Amino acid sequence: ARKAAVLGSPIAHSRSPQLHLAAYRALGLTGWTYDRIECDGERLPGLVSGLGPEWVGLSVTMPGKIAALEFASERTERAVAIGSANTLVRFEGGWRADCTDVDGVSGALTAGGVGTIAGGEAVVVGAGGTARPALVALADMGVKSVTVVARDAGRAAGALGCAESVGLDVRLLGFDSPELGARCAAASALVSTVPSAAITEYADILGRAPFVLDAIYDPWPTPLAAAVEAAGGTVVGGLSMLLHQAFGQVEQFTGRPAPREAMAAALG
Ligand code: SKM
């Protein structure tokens, strides 16, 4: 039997156990367990160091993602570019860090039916921990130019640096910029990475984007999702992101292809 878990604080809300346990069941991995463990960034190194050899992998959510990257003895290139990790996988020499949130964004966009975005422009709302994997995913999908919409230019510097490091032509706009509506309308995709309350008053203007991925899933629809639908656009929610980032974790933990249909069915 093998063990895995999701670490975070708070962690009671996490739907990762539903996804991983459905995967292990579909793969016939009897006796595999997947728990929720309350753990912040400070406690993460001590906790992970103390795990026995039966522990094969960990999902890491807020606020431990930076600590997870720092703790690991190996890091994938994309986790380094993003500056945080949501996945720790045991290997002989210790733990390897990855960031499958990139696949969460690209998988959700693709499954939602986003049109051609290669060579096009995109908008990312927010500049925090989820904005960086979104920027890397958009660059991987061939987007050339991104507008980051954020309140605080100082806090956005890290996200802008991440975007430049993956070759994106990036510009920063404030929420009150007169250009915002036109940028959204012209974008082939808009990815929102911020809590609904932070953008309720801008939902109509952001909702002019024809294709939107909103990282939030509870409560749904978000004000942004409602605005996109009212304007005739297409919107995909955060549950699809959660599903698509879990595939790579299951594959890295078990060494087997993820049973995608069983996992999708488990989310209901
Ligand atoms: O990156 C993911 C993480 O792997 C798991 C998760 C959850 O369980 O809610 C959310 C995201 O941070």
Tab-separated table of C-alpha atoms and ligand atoms in Angstrom:
chain	number	residue	atom	x	y	z
A	1	ALA	CA	0.000	0.000	0.000
A	2	ARG	CA	1.115	3.528	-0.746
A	3	LYS	CA	0.179	6.866	0.757
A	4	ALA	CA	-0.450	10.301	-0.689
A	5	ALA	CA	-2.109	13.474	0.613
A	6	VAL	CA	-2.896	17.114	-0.035
A	7	LEU	CA	-1.212	19.653	2.262
A	8	GLY	CA	-2.639	23.117	2.886
A	9	SER	CA	-4.210	25.464	5.399
A	10	PRO	CA	-7.190	25.568	5.477
A	11	ILE	CA	-7.595	22.135	3.872
A	12	ALA	CA	-11.062	20.828	4.825
A	13	HIS	CA	-12.581	22.218	1.583
A	14	SER	CA	-10.144	20.402	-0.723
A	15	ARG	CA	-11.741	18.184	-3.355
A	16	SER	CA	-8.420	16.513	-4.245
A	17	PRO	CA	-9.159	13.353	-2.194
A	18	GLN	CA	-12.285	12.724	-4.303
A	19	LEU	CA	-10.208	12.917	-7.500
A	20	HIS	CA	-7.183	10.913	-6.372
A	21	LEU	CA	-9.146	8.150	-4.623
A	22	ALA	CA	-11.331	7.699	-7.730
A	23	ALA	CA	-8.151	7.396	-9.795
A	24	TYR	CA	-6.555	4.800	-7.513
A	25	ARG	CA	-9.801	2.809	-7.501
A	26	ALA	CA	-10.045	2.870	-11.304
A	27	LEU	CA	-6.396	1.804	-11.587
A	28	GLY	CA	-6.967	-1.104	-9.191
A	29	LEU	CA	-4.484	0.263	-6.649
A	30	THR	CA	-6.093	-1.278	-3.596
A	31	GLY	CA	-4.884	-0.043	-0.242
A	32	TRP	CA	-3.641	3.291	-1.596
A	33	THR	CA	-4.763	6.182	0.610
A	34	TYR	CA	-5.010	9.946	0.045
A	35	ASP	CA	-5.567	12.236	3.047
A	36	ARG	CA	-6.025	15.918	3.778
A	37	ILE	CA	-3.276	17.264	6.041
A	38	GLU	CA	-3.492	20.693	7.669
A	39	CYS	CA	-0.033	22.190	7.041
A	40	ASP	CA	1.310	25.673	6.300
A	41	GLY	CA	4.579	26.605	4.582
A	42	GLU	CA	6.550	26.872	7.798
A	43	ARG	CA	5.694	23.352	8.955
A	44	LEU	CA	6.011	21.737	5.516
A	45	PRO	CA	9.745	20.819	5.545
A	46	GLY	CA	9.545	19.109	8.944
A	47	LEU	CA	6.345	17.282	8.098
A	48	VAL	CA	7.505	15.990	4.696
A	49	SER	CA	10.965	14.994	6.017
A	50	GLY	CA	9.239	12.828	8.618
A	51	LEU	CA	7.157	10.811	6.122
A	52	GLY	CA	8.073	7.123	5.769
A	53	PRO	CA	8.936	5.317	2.507
A	54	GLU	CA	5.280	4.365	1.908
A	55	TRP	CA	4.584	8.013	1.030
A	56	VAL	CA	4.843	8.455	-2.756
A	57	GLY	CA	3.436	11.885	-3.476
A	58	LEU	CA	1.901	15.069	-2.140
A	59	SER	CA	-0.377	17.691	-3.629
A	60	VAL	CA	0.343	21.096	-2.126
A	61	THR	CA	-2.121	23.971	-2.049
A	62	MET	CA	-2.102	27.434	-0.396
A	63	PRO	CA	-0.115	28.579	1.497
A	64	GLY	CA	2.626	25.959	1.091
A	65	LYS	CA	3.506	26.170	-2.594
A	66	ILE	CA	6.638	28.305	-2.266
A	67	ALA	CA	7.905	26.249	0.679
A	68	ALA	CA	7.330	23.065	-1.364
A	69	LEU	CA	9.559	24.334	-4.175
A	70	GLU	CA	12.282	25.380	-1.724
A	71	PHE	CA	12.134	22.086	0.189
A	72	ALA	CA	12.519	19.820	-2.860
A	73	SER	CA	15.878	18.349	-3.880
A	74	GLU	CA	14.933	18.416	-7.601
A	75	ARG	CA	12.695	20.890	-9.429
A	76	THR	CA	11.134	20.832	-12.893
A	77	GLU	CA	11.932	23.745	-15.168
A	78	ARG	CA	8.355	25.001	-15.119
A	79	ALA	CA	8.168	24.939	-11.305
A	80	VAL	CA	11.319	27.060	-11.209
A	81	ALA	CA	9.905	29.492	-13.808
A	82	ILE	CA	6.711	29.829	-11.751
A	83	GLY	CA	8.479	30.051	-8.413
A	84	SER	CA	6.197	27.587	-6.616
A	85	ALA	CA	5.143	23.935	-6.666
A	86	ASN	CA	1.818	22.131	-6.172
A	87	THR	CA	3.311	18.636	-6.501
A	88	LEU	CA	5.993	16.740	-4.563
A	89	VAL	CA	6.955	13.290	-5.813
A	90	ARG	CA	9.235	10.902	-3.957
A	91	PHE	CA	12.314	9.655	-5.800
A	92	GLU	CA	15.442	7.866	-4.578
A	93	GLY	CA	17.263	11.071	-3.785
A	94	GLY	CA	14.409	12.835	-1.991
A	95	TRP	CA	11.442	14.800	-3.349
A	96	ARG	CA	10.969	16.337	-6.803
A	97	ALA	CA	8.837	19.490	-7.178
A	98	ASP	CA	6.580	20.199	-10.156
A	99	CYS	CA	3.750	22.607	-10.919
A	100	THR	CA	0.857	20.830	-12.647
A	101	ASP	CA	-1.270	23.978	-12.310
A	102	VAL	CA	0.073	24.794	-15.801
A	103	ASP	CA	-1.786	21.734	-17.136
A	104	GLY	CA	-4.819	22.787	-15.090
A	105	VAL	CA	-5.042	26.027	-17.060
A	106	SER	CA	-4.187	24.665	-20.512
A	107	GLY	CA	-6.364	21.570	-20.007
A	108	ALA	CA	-9.376	23.598	-18.859
A	109	LEU	CA	-9.022	26.050	-21.759
A	110	THR	CA	-8.731	23.244	-24.299
A	111	ALA	CA	-11.538	21.114	-22.829
A	112	GLY	CA	-13.739	24.218	-22.706
A	113	GLY	CA	-13.281	24.684	-26.427
A	114	VAL	CA	-11.081	27.777	-26.586
A	115	GLY	CA	-10.444	28.735	-30.217
A	116	THR	CA	-6.993	29.204	-31.702
A	117	ILE	CA	-4.913	31.229	-29.317
A	118	ALA	CA	-1.464	30.606	-30.820
A	119	GLY	CA	-0.010	33.933	-31.918
A	120	GLY	CA	-2.849	35.773	-30.224
A	121	GLU	CA	-3.368	37.959	-27.201
A	122	ALA	CA	-4.635	36.997	-23.771
A	123	VAL	CA	-5.621	38.726	-20.533
A	124	VAL	CA	-4.699	37.459	-17.066
A	125	VAL	CA	-6.551	39.028	-14.133
A	126	GLY	CA	-4.468	39.086	-10.947
A	127	ALA	CA	-0.745	38.735	-10.358
A	128	GLY	CA	-0.563	36.294	-7.435
A	129	GLY	CA	0.209	32.586	-7.091
A	130	THR	CA	-2.266	31.349	-9.713
A	131	ALA	CA	-1.403	34.026	-12.291
A	132	ARG	CA	2.068	32.592	-12.875
A	133	PRO	CA	1.039	29.083	-13.947
A	134	ALA	CA	-1.631	30.750	-16.103
A	135	LEU	CA	1.042	32.840	-17.847
A	136	VAL	CA	3.271	29.802	-18.432
A	137	ALA	CA	0.293	27.804	-19.790
A	138	LEU	CA	-0.660	30.594	-22.200
A	139	ALA	CA	2.955	30.834	-23.424
A	140	ASP	CA	3.012	27.028	-23.928
A	141	MET	CA	-0.187	27.329	-25.990
A	142	GLY	CA	1.483	29.831	-28.309
A	143	VAL	CA	0.093	33.127	-26.980
A	144	LYS	CA	2.532	35.939	-27.767
A	145	SER	CA	1.209	38.884	-25.878
A	146	VAL	CA	-0.514	39.162	-22.486
A	147	THR	CA	-2.152	41.960	-20.553
A	148	VAL	CA	-1.936	41.439	-16.783
A	149	VAL	CA	-4.694	43.317	-14.951
A	150	ALA	CA	-3.745	44.051	-11.353
A	151	ARG	CA	-4.375	46.605	-8.673
A	152	ASP	CA	-0.859	46.953	-7.320
A	153	ALA	CA	2.038	47.387	-9.774
A	154	GLY	CA	4.621	46.647	-7.070
A	155	ARG	CA	3.087	43.285	-6.226
A	156	ALA	CA	2.744	42.426	-9.926
A	157	ALA	CA	6.501	42.568	-10.584
A	158	GLY	CA	7.028	38.849	-9.915
A	159	ALA	CA	4.278	37.810	-12.334
A	160	LEU	CA	5.594	40.164	-15.013
A	161	GLY	CA	9.107	38.717	-14.589
A	162	CYS	CA	7.686	35.198	-14.896
A	163	ALA	CA	5.836	36.176	-18.107
A	164	GLU	CA	9.005	37.665	-19.615
A	165	SER	CA	11.046	34.599	-18.653
A	166	VAL	CA	8.795	32.438	-20.848
A	167	GLY	CA	9.012	34.853	-23.778
A	168	LEU	CA	5.694	36.692	-23.438
A	169	ASP	CA	5.314	40.273	-24.463
A	170	VAL	CA	3.557	41.551	-21.335
A	171	ARG	CA	1.880	44.772	-20.278
A	172	LEU	CA	0.284	45.762	-16.983
A	173	LEU	CA	-3.074	47.551	-16.804
A	174	GLY	CA	-4.999	48.825	-13.797
A	175	PHE	CA	-8.692	47.979	-13.392
A	176	ASP	CA	-9.646	51.573	-14.165
A	177	SER	CA	-7.649	51.830	-17.392
A	178	PRO	CA	-9.739	53.158	-20.313
A	179	GLU	CA	-8.082	50.477	-22.483
A	180	LEU	CA	-9.362	47.554	-20.422
A	181	GLY	CA	-12.655	46.898	-22.251
A	182	ALA	CA	-11.022	46.874	-25.692
A	183	ARG	CA	-8.226	44.578	-24.508
A	184	CYS	CA	-10.734	42.109	-23.090
A	185	ALA	CA	-12.917	42.173	-26.205
A	186	ALA	CA	-9.863	41.531	-28.421
A	187	ALA	CA	-8.427	38.706	-26.302
A	188	SER	CA	-8.614	35.104	-27.493
A	189	ALA	CA	-8.754	34.060	-23.832
A	190	LEU	CA	-9.073	35.721	-20.416
A	191	VAL	CA	-7.985	33.848	-17.283
A	192	SER	CA	-9.148	35.264	-13.946
A	193	THR	CA	-7.109	34.175	-10.923
A	194	VAL	CA	-8.602	36.396	-8.203
A	195	PRO	CA	-11.447	35.990	-5.682
A	196	SER	CA	-14.848	37.073	-6.972
A	197	ALA	CA	-15.188	39.869	-4.413
A	198	ALA	CA	-12.066	41.553	-5.806
A	199	ILE	CA	-13.570	42.050	-9.273
A	200	THR	CA	-17.352	42.167	-8.851
A	201	GLU	CA	-17.479	45.815	-9.893
A	202	TYR	CA	-15.449	45.046	-13.051
A	203	ALA	CA	-17.342	41.885	-14.050
A	204	ASP	CA	-19.141	43.543	-16.977
A	205	ILE	CA	-16.002	44.998	-18.526
A	206	LEU	CA	-13.897	41.826	-18.030
A	207	GLY	CA	-16.862	39.764	-19.249
A	208	ARG	CA	-16.505	41.295	-22.724
A	209	ALA	CA	-13.834	38.671	-23.373
A	210	PRO	CA	-15.338	35.989	-25.615
A	211	PHE	CA	-13.654	33.063	-23.784
A	212	VAL	CA	-13.052	33.137	-20.026
A	213	LEU	CA	-11.549	30.708	-17.516
A	214	ASP	CA	-12.436	31.701	-13.945
A	215	ALA	CA	-10.238	29.864	-11.402
A	216	ILE	CA	-13.012	30.089	-8.785
A	217	TYR	CA	-15.618	27.318	-8.532
A	218	ASP	CA	-17.535	27.942	-5.320
A	219	PRO	CA	-19.974	29.652	-5.279
A	220	TRP	CA	-20.822	29.290	-8.975
A	221	PRO	CA	-21.663	31.144	-11.139
A	222	THR	CA	-19.291	33.903	-10.133
A	223	PRO	CA	-20.256	37.479	-11.046
A	224	LEU	CA	-17.671	37.260	-13.858
A	225	ALA	CA	-19.128	33.968	-15.161
A	226	ALA	CA	-22.627	35.480	-15.150
A	227	ALA	CA	-21.387	38.549	-17.057
A	228	VAL	CA	-19.621	36.432	-19.706
A	229	GLU	CA	-22.751	34.352	-20.240
A	230	ALA	CA	-24.970	37.428	-20.432
A	231	ALA	CA	-22.668	38.822	-23.134
A	232	GLY	CA	-22.872	35.570	-25.129
A	233	GLY	CA	-19.339	34.382	-24.384
A	234	THR	CA	-18.056	31.021	-23.159
A	235	VAL	CA	-16.949	30.485	-19.564
A	236	VAL	CA	-15.156	27.591	-17.879
A	237	GLY	CA	-14.840	27.255	-14.088
A	238	GLY	CA	-12.168	26.315	-11.618
A	239	LEU	CA	-13.389	22.735	-11.177
A	240	SER	CA	-12.119	21.954	-14.663
A	241	MET	CA	-8.739	23.425	-13.641
A	242	LEU	CA	-8.691	21.277	-10.498
A	243	LEU	CA	-9.451	18.181	-12.583
A	244	HIS	CA	-6.791	18.898	-15.202
A	245	GLN	CA	-4.025	19.672	-12.691
A	246	ALA	CA	-4.791	16.382	-10.879
A	247	PHE	CA	-4.109	14.206	-13.961
A	248	GLY	CA	-0.367	14.932	-13.883
A	249	GLN	CA	-0.201	14.354	-10.132
A	250	VAL	CA	-1.844	10.933	-10.458
A	251	GLU	CA	0.557	10.051	-13.286
A	252	GLN	CA	3.608	11.122	-11.306
A	253	PHE	CA	2.463	9.378	-8.090
A	254	THR	CA	1.433	6.066	-9.706
A	255	GLY	CA	3.567	5.886	-12.863
A	256	ARG	CA	0.382	5.086	-14.844
A	257	PRO	CA	-1.791	7.101	-17.247
A	258	ALA	CA	-4.508	8.968	-15.339
A	259	PRO	CA	-8.009	7.416	-15.659
A	260	ARG	CA	-9.451	10.685	-16.891
A	261	GLU	CA	-13.086	9.681	-17.224
A	262	ALA	CA	-13.277	8.127	-13.764
A	263	MET	CA	-11.735	11.251	-12.275
A	264	ALA	CA	-14.085	13.596	-14.134
A	265	ALA	CA	-17.048	11.473	-12.999
A	266	ALA	CA	-15.873	11.709	-9.374
A	267	LEU	CA	-16.287	15.502	-9.410
A	268	GLY	CA	-19.956	15.025	-10.269
B	1	SKM	O1	-2.748	23.113	-7.307
B	1	SKM	C1	-3.906	22.549	-6.745
B	1	SKM	C2	-3.521	21.526	-5.700
B	1	SKM	O2	-2.801	20.471	-6.333
B	1	SKM	C3	-4.745	20.937	-5.023
B	1	SKM	C4	-5.827	21.904	-4.733
B	1	SKM	C5	-6.899	21.502	-3.826
B	1	SKM	O3	-6.875	20.363	-3.328
B	1	SKM	O4	-7.805	22.312	-3.572
B	1	SKM	C6	-5.876	23.149	-5.336
B	1	SKM	C7	-4.770	23.675	-6.186
B	1	SKM	O5	-3.949	24.541	-5.405
